[in-house]
Amino acid sequence: MLVETEKHDSVMVIRMNRPERLNALGQELLTEMVEAWCEYRDSPELKVAILTGVGKAFCAGEDLKEAATRGTPGLPDIPVRDPYWNQELDKPVIAAVNGWAMGGGYILAYFADLRVAAHEAVFEISEARHWLLGAYKFGFTESLPQAIATELALGFPLTAHRAHEVGFVNRLVSQEELLPEAFRMADHMLSLPPASLVNTVHMAKRLRPQIPRELDELGARLRTNGAVEDIMESRRAFSEKRKPNYKGF
């Protein structure tokens, strides 16, 4: 199993376990992840989820080697709709970030309602390295300072300490305290009236800033503003362990 689950009374731990590939989001891992999220969503006994990873990475995001073999960029298609990725859960999720959170791994942490990170954790939006437009909006929609949001969009890594300083991370702890702190946060939420917990999570999600439609439309156009073959070249270069040969425009 590439995704392990544990149930501790009302708390479900979802653990990505593909350390040899830095928990990259390949077809098999994504499929098992969706199954875990659907179980969490559908179980009336489960009230809080904790998402974490095994090894030195939380999640490396897109499996670039698998994408190069497949011949198409991005995450693979999964037949079942992912309630977490599509932000359809009205139950809280705590991201316990144990290491590198890159690209789609950063987004998994970003989608969480609360984040606790180990001192070794690093956050990176890797899209600028592999697409024609960096993931420009995720820092903005988390209300980060514009300079920090721009750093992230350009693919600069953000240490856990810096992420905590700018308000992206709620708690910064040792690796040994990562899950215990996540469970303490879960216990606090479970002490709230059930309706208060669900309603507050629901409203907090909707209070995140939204990208204006005209900027989203501009972003869609810019995603094809350049040599589209560079998108797959970045993945081939990663898979072949060489420097990419970009055409640019």
Short mmCIF file of C-alpha atoms in Angstrom, two decimals:
data_model
loop_
_atom_site.label_atom_id
_atom_site.label_comp_id
_atom_site.label_asym_id
_atom_site.label_seq_id
_atom_site.Cartn_x
_atom_site.Cartn_y
_atom_site.Cartn_z
CA MET A 1 0.00 0.00 0.00
CA LEU A 2 1.31 3.43 -0.95
CA VAL A 3 -1.22 5.18 1.30
CA GLU A 4 -1.64 3.91 4.85
CA THR A 5 -4.55 4.86 7.09
CA GLU A 6 -4.96 4.61 10.84
CA LYS A 7 -8.01 5.38 12.93
CA HIS A 8 -7.62 6.76 16.44
CA ASP A 9 -11.19 7.13 17.69
CA SER A 10 -12.50 10.09 15.65
CA VAL A 11 -9.14 10.95 14.06
CA MET A 12 -7.95 9.42 10.78
CA VAL A 13 -4.26 9.52 9.88
CA ILE A 14 -3.57 9.37 6.14
CA ARG A 15 0.09 8.63 5.46
CA MET A 16 1.76 8.73 2.04
CA ASN A 17 4.26 5.85 2.01
CA ARG A 18 6.38 5.96 -1.11
CA PRO A 19 9.63 7.29 0.34
CA GLU A 20 11.85 5.95 -2.44
CA ARG A 21 10.07 8.40 -4.80
CA LEU A 22 9.61 11.13 -2.19
CA ASN A 23 5.89 10.28 -2.05
CA ALA A 24 5.42 11.57 -5.60
CA LEU A 25 1.84 11.60 -6.85
CA GLY A 26 1.82 8.71 -9.29
CA GLN A 27 -1.26 6.87 -10.52
CA GLU A 28 -1.28 4.22 -7.78
CA LEU A 29 -0.64 6.59 -4.88
CA LEU A 30 -3.27 9.05 -6.11
CA THR A 31 -5.85 6.29 -6.51
CA GLU A 32 -5.27 5.07 -2.95
CA MET A 33 -5.32 8.65 -1.67
CA VAL A 34 -8.73 9.29 -3.21
CA GLU A 35 -10.03 6.10 -1.59
CA ALA A 36 -8.78 7.32 1.80
CA TRP A 37 -10.38 10.75 1.39
CA CYS A 38 -13.68 9.20 0.35
CA GLU A 39 -13.61 6.97 3.42
CA TYR A 40 -12.95 9.99 5.63
CA ARG A 41 -15.74 11.97 3.98
CA ASP A 42 -18.29 9.17 4.22
CA SER A 43 -17.62 7.93 7.77
CA PRO A 44 -19.80 9.61 10.42
CA GLU A 45 -17.37 8.43 13.11
CA LEU A 46 -14.36 10.28 11.65
CA LYS A 47 -14.21 13.98 12.50
CA VAL A 48 -10.60 15.11 11.85
CA ALA A 49 -7.94 13.91 9.39
CA ILE A 50 -4.16 14.25 9.66
CA LEU A 51 -2.20 14.04 6.39
CA THR A 52 1.52 13.24 6.54
CA GLY A 53 4.30 11.42 4.69
CA VAL A 54 6.98 8.79 5.28
CA GLY A 55 10.66 9.58 4.78
CA LYS A 56 12.42 12.86 4.06
CA ALA A 57 9.57 14.27 1.97
CA PHE A 58 5.97 15.10 2.73
CA CYS A 59 5.22 14.87 -0.99
CA ALA A 60 7.27 15.71 -4.10
CA GLY A 61 4.19 16.48 -6.19
CA GLU A 62 3.82 15.27 -9.76
CA ASP A 63 5.69 12.06 -10.57
CA LEU A 64 7.85 13.53 -13.35
CA LYS A 65 9.29 10.16 -14.40
CA GLU A 66 5.82 8.68 -14.72
CA ALA A 67 4.68 11.75 -16.68
CA ALA A 68 7.65 11.42 -19.05
CA THR A 69 6.81 7.75 -19.64
CA ARG A 70 3.14 8.56 -20.09
CA GLY A 71 3.93 11.42 -22.47
CA THR A 72 1.53 13.88 -20.84
CA PRO A 73 2.29 16.46 -18.13
CA GLY A 74 0.46 16.91 -14.85
CA LEU A 75 -1.21 14.48 -12.51
CA PRO A 76 -2.72 11.30 -13.99
CA ASP A 77 -6.46 11.01 -14.42
CA ILE A 78 -8.27 9.24 -11.59
CA PRO A 79 -11.77 7.87 -12.33
CA VAL A 80 -13.13 8.83 -8.89
CA ARG A 81 -13.44 12.51 -7.99
CA ASP A 82 -11.04 13.56 -5.23
CA PRO A 83 -13.00 15.34 -2.47
CA TYR A 84 -9.84 16.79 -0.91
CA TRP A 85 -8.18 18.09 -4.07
CA ASN A 86 -11.51 19.58 -5.15
CA GLN A 87 -12.01 21.19 -1.73
CA GLU A 88 -15.33 19.47 -1.09
CA LEU A 89 -14.69 18.30 2.48
CA ASP A 90 -16.59 19.98 5.30
CA LYS A 91 -14.42 18.15 7.83
CA PRO A 92 -11.07 19.58 8.94
CA VAL A 93 -7.70 18.38 7.70
CA ILE A 94 -4.38 18.98 9.46
CA ALA A 95 -1.24 18.72 7.32
CA ALA A 96 1.66 17.32 9.36
CA VAL A 97 4.51 18.28 7.04
CA ASN A 98 7.51 16.07 7.79
CA GLY A 99 9.84 17.17 4.97
CA TRP A 100 9.86 18.57 1.44
CA ALA A 101 6.45 19.69 0.14
CA MET A 102 6.95 20.48 -3.55
CA GLY A 103 4.55 21.30 -6.36
CA GLY A 104 1.46 19.21 -5.83
CA GLY A 105 2.83 18.36 -2.39
CA TYR A 106 2.80 22.06 -1.51
CA ILE A 107 -0.79 22.22 -2.75
CA LEU A 108 -1.76 19.26 -0.55
CA ALA A 109 -0.43 21.21 2.44
CA TYR A 110 -2.05 24.42 1.21
CA PHE A 111 -5.48 22.76 0.98
CA ALA A 112 -5.31 21.75 4.66
CA ASP A 113 -7.16 23.80 7.23
CA LEU A 114 -4.21 23.82 9.65
CA ARG A 115 -0.51 23.04 9.20
CA VAL A 116 2.11 21.78 11.61
CA ALA A 117 5.62 21.42 10.21
CA ALA A 118 8.85 19.83 11.34
CA HIS A 119 11.91 22.09 11.44
CA GLU A 120 13.33 20.20 8.43
CA ALA A 121 10.30 20.86 6.23
CA VAL A 122 10.65 22.95 3.07
CA PHE A 123 7.85 24.30 0.90
CA GLU A 124 8.28 24.85 -2.82
CA ILE A 125 5.87 25.59 -5.65
CA SER A 126 7.67 23.80 -8.47
CA GLU A 127 5.33 24.73 -11.33
CA ALA A 128 7.65 27.49 -12.57
CA ARG A 129 10.24 24.78 -13.28
CA HIS A 130 7.91 22.55 -15.29
CA TRP A 131 5.19 24.72 -16.89
CA LEU A 132 5.04 27.97 -18.88
CA LEU A 133 3.55 29.83 -15.92
CA GLY A 134 4.33 29.42 -12.24
CA ALA A 135 1.60 28.73 -9.71
CA TYR A 136 1.04 32.45 -9.24
CA LYS A 137 -2.06 32.36 -7.07
CA PHE A 138 -1.43 30.05 -4.11
CA GLY A 139 0.58 32.54 -2.07
CA PHE A 140 -1.96 35.27 -2.74
CA THR A 141 -4.94 33.15 -1.74
CA GLU A 142 -3.17 32.34 1.54
CA SER A 143 -2.80 36.12 2.17
CA LEU A 144 1.00 35.94 2.18
CA PRO A 145 2.97 39.16 1.60
CA GLN A 146 3.30 39.83 -2.13
CA ALA A 147 7.08 39.48 -2.09
CA ILE A 148 6.82 36.04 -0.45
CA ALA A 149 4.00 34.96 -2.78
CA THR A 150 6.15 36.01 -5.75
CA GLU A 151 9.13 34.07 -4.39
CA LEU A 152 6.98 30.96 -4.13
CA ALA A 153 5.51 31.43 -7.61
CA LEU A 154 9.04 31.63 -9.04
CA GLY A 155 10.01 28.33 -7.46
CA PHE A 156 12.14 29.58 -4.57
CA PRO A 157 12.06 27.19 -1.59
CA LEU A 158 10.54 28.44 1.66
CA THR A 159 11.93 26.91 4.84
CA ALA A 160 9.55 25.82 7.57
CA HIS A 161 10.91 28.58 9.82
CA ARG A 162 10.19 31.25 7.19
CA ALA A 163 6.78 29.72 6.45
CA HIS A 164 5.98 29.94 10.16
CA GLU A 165 7.18 33.55 10.33
CA VAL A 166 4.91 34.65 7.47
CA GLY A 167 1.88 32.78 8.79
CA PHE A 168 1.63 29.83 6.41
CA VAL A 169 2.49 27.28 9.12
CA ASN A 170 0.53 27.20 12.39
CA ARG A 171 2.99 25.20 14.50
CA LEU A 172 6.72 24.53 14.12
CA VAL A 173 8.02 21.51 16.05
CA SER A 174 10.68 18.82 16.11
CA GLN A 175 10.24 15.74 13.94
CA GLU A 176 9.46 13.73 17.08
CA GLU A 177 6.71 16.14 18.09
CA LEU A 178 5.11 16.41 14.64
CA LEU A 179 2.30 13.87 15.02
CA PRO A 180 1.80 14.47 18.76
CA GLU A 181 1.26 18.18 18.03
CA ALA A 182 -1.12 17.35 15.19
CA PHE A 183 -3.09 15.13 17.56
CA ARG A 184 -3.20 17.91 20.15
CA MET A 185 -4.68 20.21 17.53
CA ALA A 186 -7.17 17.49 16.58
CA ASP A 187 -8.14 17.00 20.23
CA HIS A 188 -8.86 20.71 20.57
CA MET A 189 -11.12 20.66 17.53
CA LEU A 190 -12.91 17.57 18.83
CA SER A 191 -13.65 19.45 22.06
CA LEU A 192 -15.78 21.95 20.12
CA PRO A 193 -19.50 21.47 19.53
CA PRO A 194 -19.77 19.37 16.32
CA ALA A 195 -21.82 22.00 14.48
CA SER A 196 -19.35 24.72 15.47
CA LEU A 197 -16.44 22.70 14.08
CA VAL A 198 -18.11 21.92 10.75
CA ASN A 199 -19.58 25.40 10.26
CA THR A 200 -16.34 27.18 11.14
CA VAL A 201 -14.30 25.01 8.75
CA HIS A 202 -16.89 25.64 6.04
CA MET A 203 -16.75 29.42 6.49
CA ALA A 204 -12.96 29.60 6.88
CA LYS A 205 -12.50 27.92 3.49
CA ARG A 206 -14.76 30.48 1.86
CA LEU A 207 -12.97 33.42 3.46
CA ARG A 208 -9.81 32.70 1.50
CA PRO A 209 -9.18 35.47 -1.05
CA GLN A 210 -10.33 34.66 -4.58
CA ILE A 211 -8.42 35.40 -7.77
CA PRO A 212 -10.36 37.93 -9.92
CA ARG A 213 -11.85 36.31 -13.02
CA GLU A 214 -9.88 38.51 -15.42
CA LEU A 215 -6.60 37.40 -13.84
CA ASP A 216 -7.58 33.74 -14.04
CA GLU A 217 -8.45 34.26 -17.71
CA LEU A 218 -5.09 35.96 -18.30
CA GLY A 219 -3.36 33.08 -16.52
CA ALA A 220 -5.09 30.58 -18.81
CA ARG A 221 -3.76 32.45 -21.85
CA LEU A 222 -0.24 32.72 -20.46
CA ARG A 223 -0.10 28.97 -19.92
CA THR A 224 0.37 28.64 -23.68
CA ASN A 225 2.61 31.72 -24.07
CA GLY A 226 5.85 30.02 -25.00
CA ALA A 227 7.26 26.83 -26.45
CA VAL A 228 4.77 24.24 -25.20
CA GLU A 229 7.30 21.48 -25.92
CA ASP A 230 9.34 22.85 -23.00
CA ILE A 231 6.67 21.42 -20.67
CA MET A 232 7.56 17.84 -21.59
CA GLU A 233 11.26 18.67 -22.01
CA SER A 234 11.46 19.52 -18.30
CA ARG A 235 10.03 16.10 -17.44
CA ARG A 236 12.26 14.22 -19.88
CA ALA A 237 15.32 16.01 -18.53
CA PHE A 238 14.38 15.12 -14.96
CA SER A 239 13.77 11.48 -15.91
CA GLU A 240 17.07 11.30 -17.84
CA LYS A 241 19.01 13.21 -15.13
CA ARG A 242 20.29 15.92 -17.48
CA LYS A 243 20.01 19.67 -17.91
CA PRO A 244 16.86 20.64 -19.86
CA ASN A 245 17.22 22.12 -23.34
CA TYR A 246 14.52 24.78 -23.39
CA LYS A 247 13.40 26.63 -26.53
CA GLY A 248 11.71 29.49 -24.68
CA PHE A 249 9.43 31.16 -27.24
#
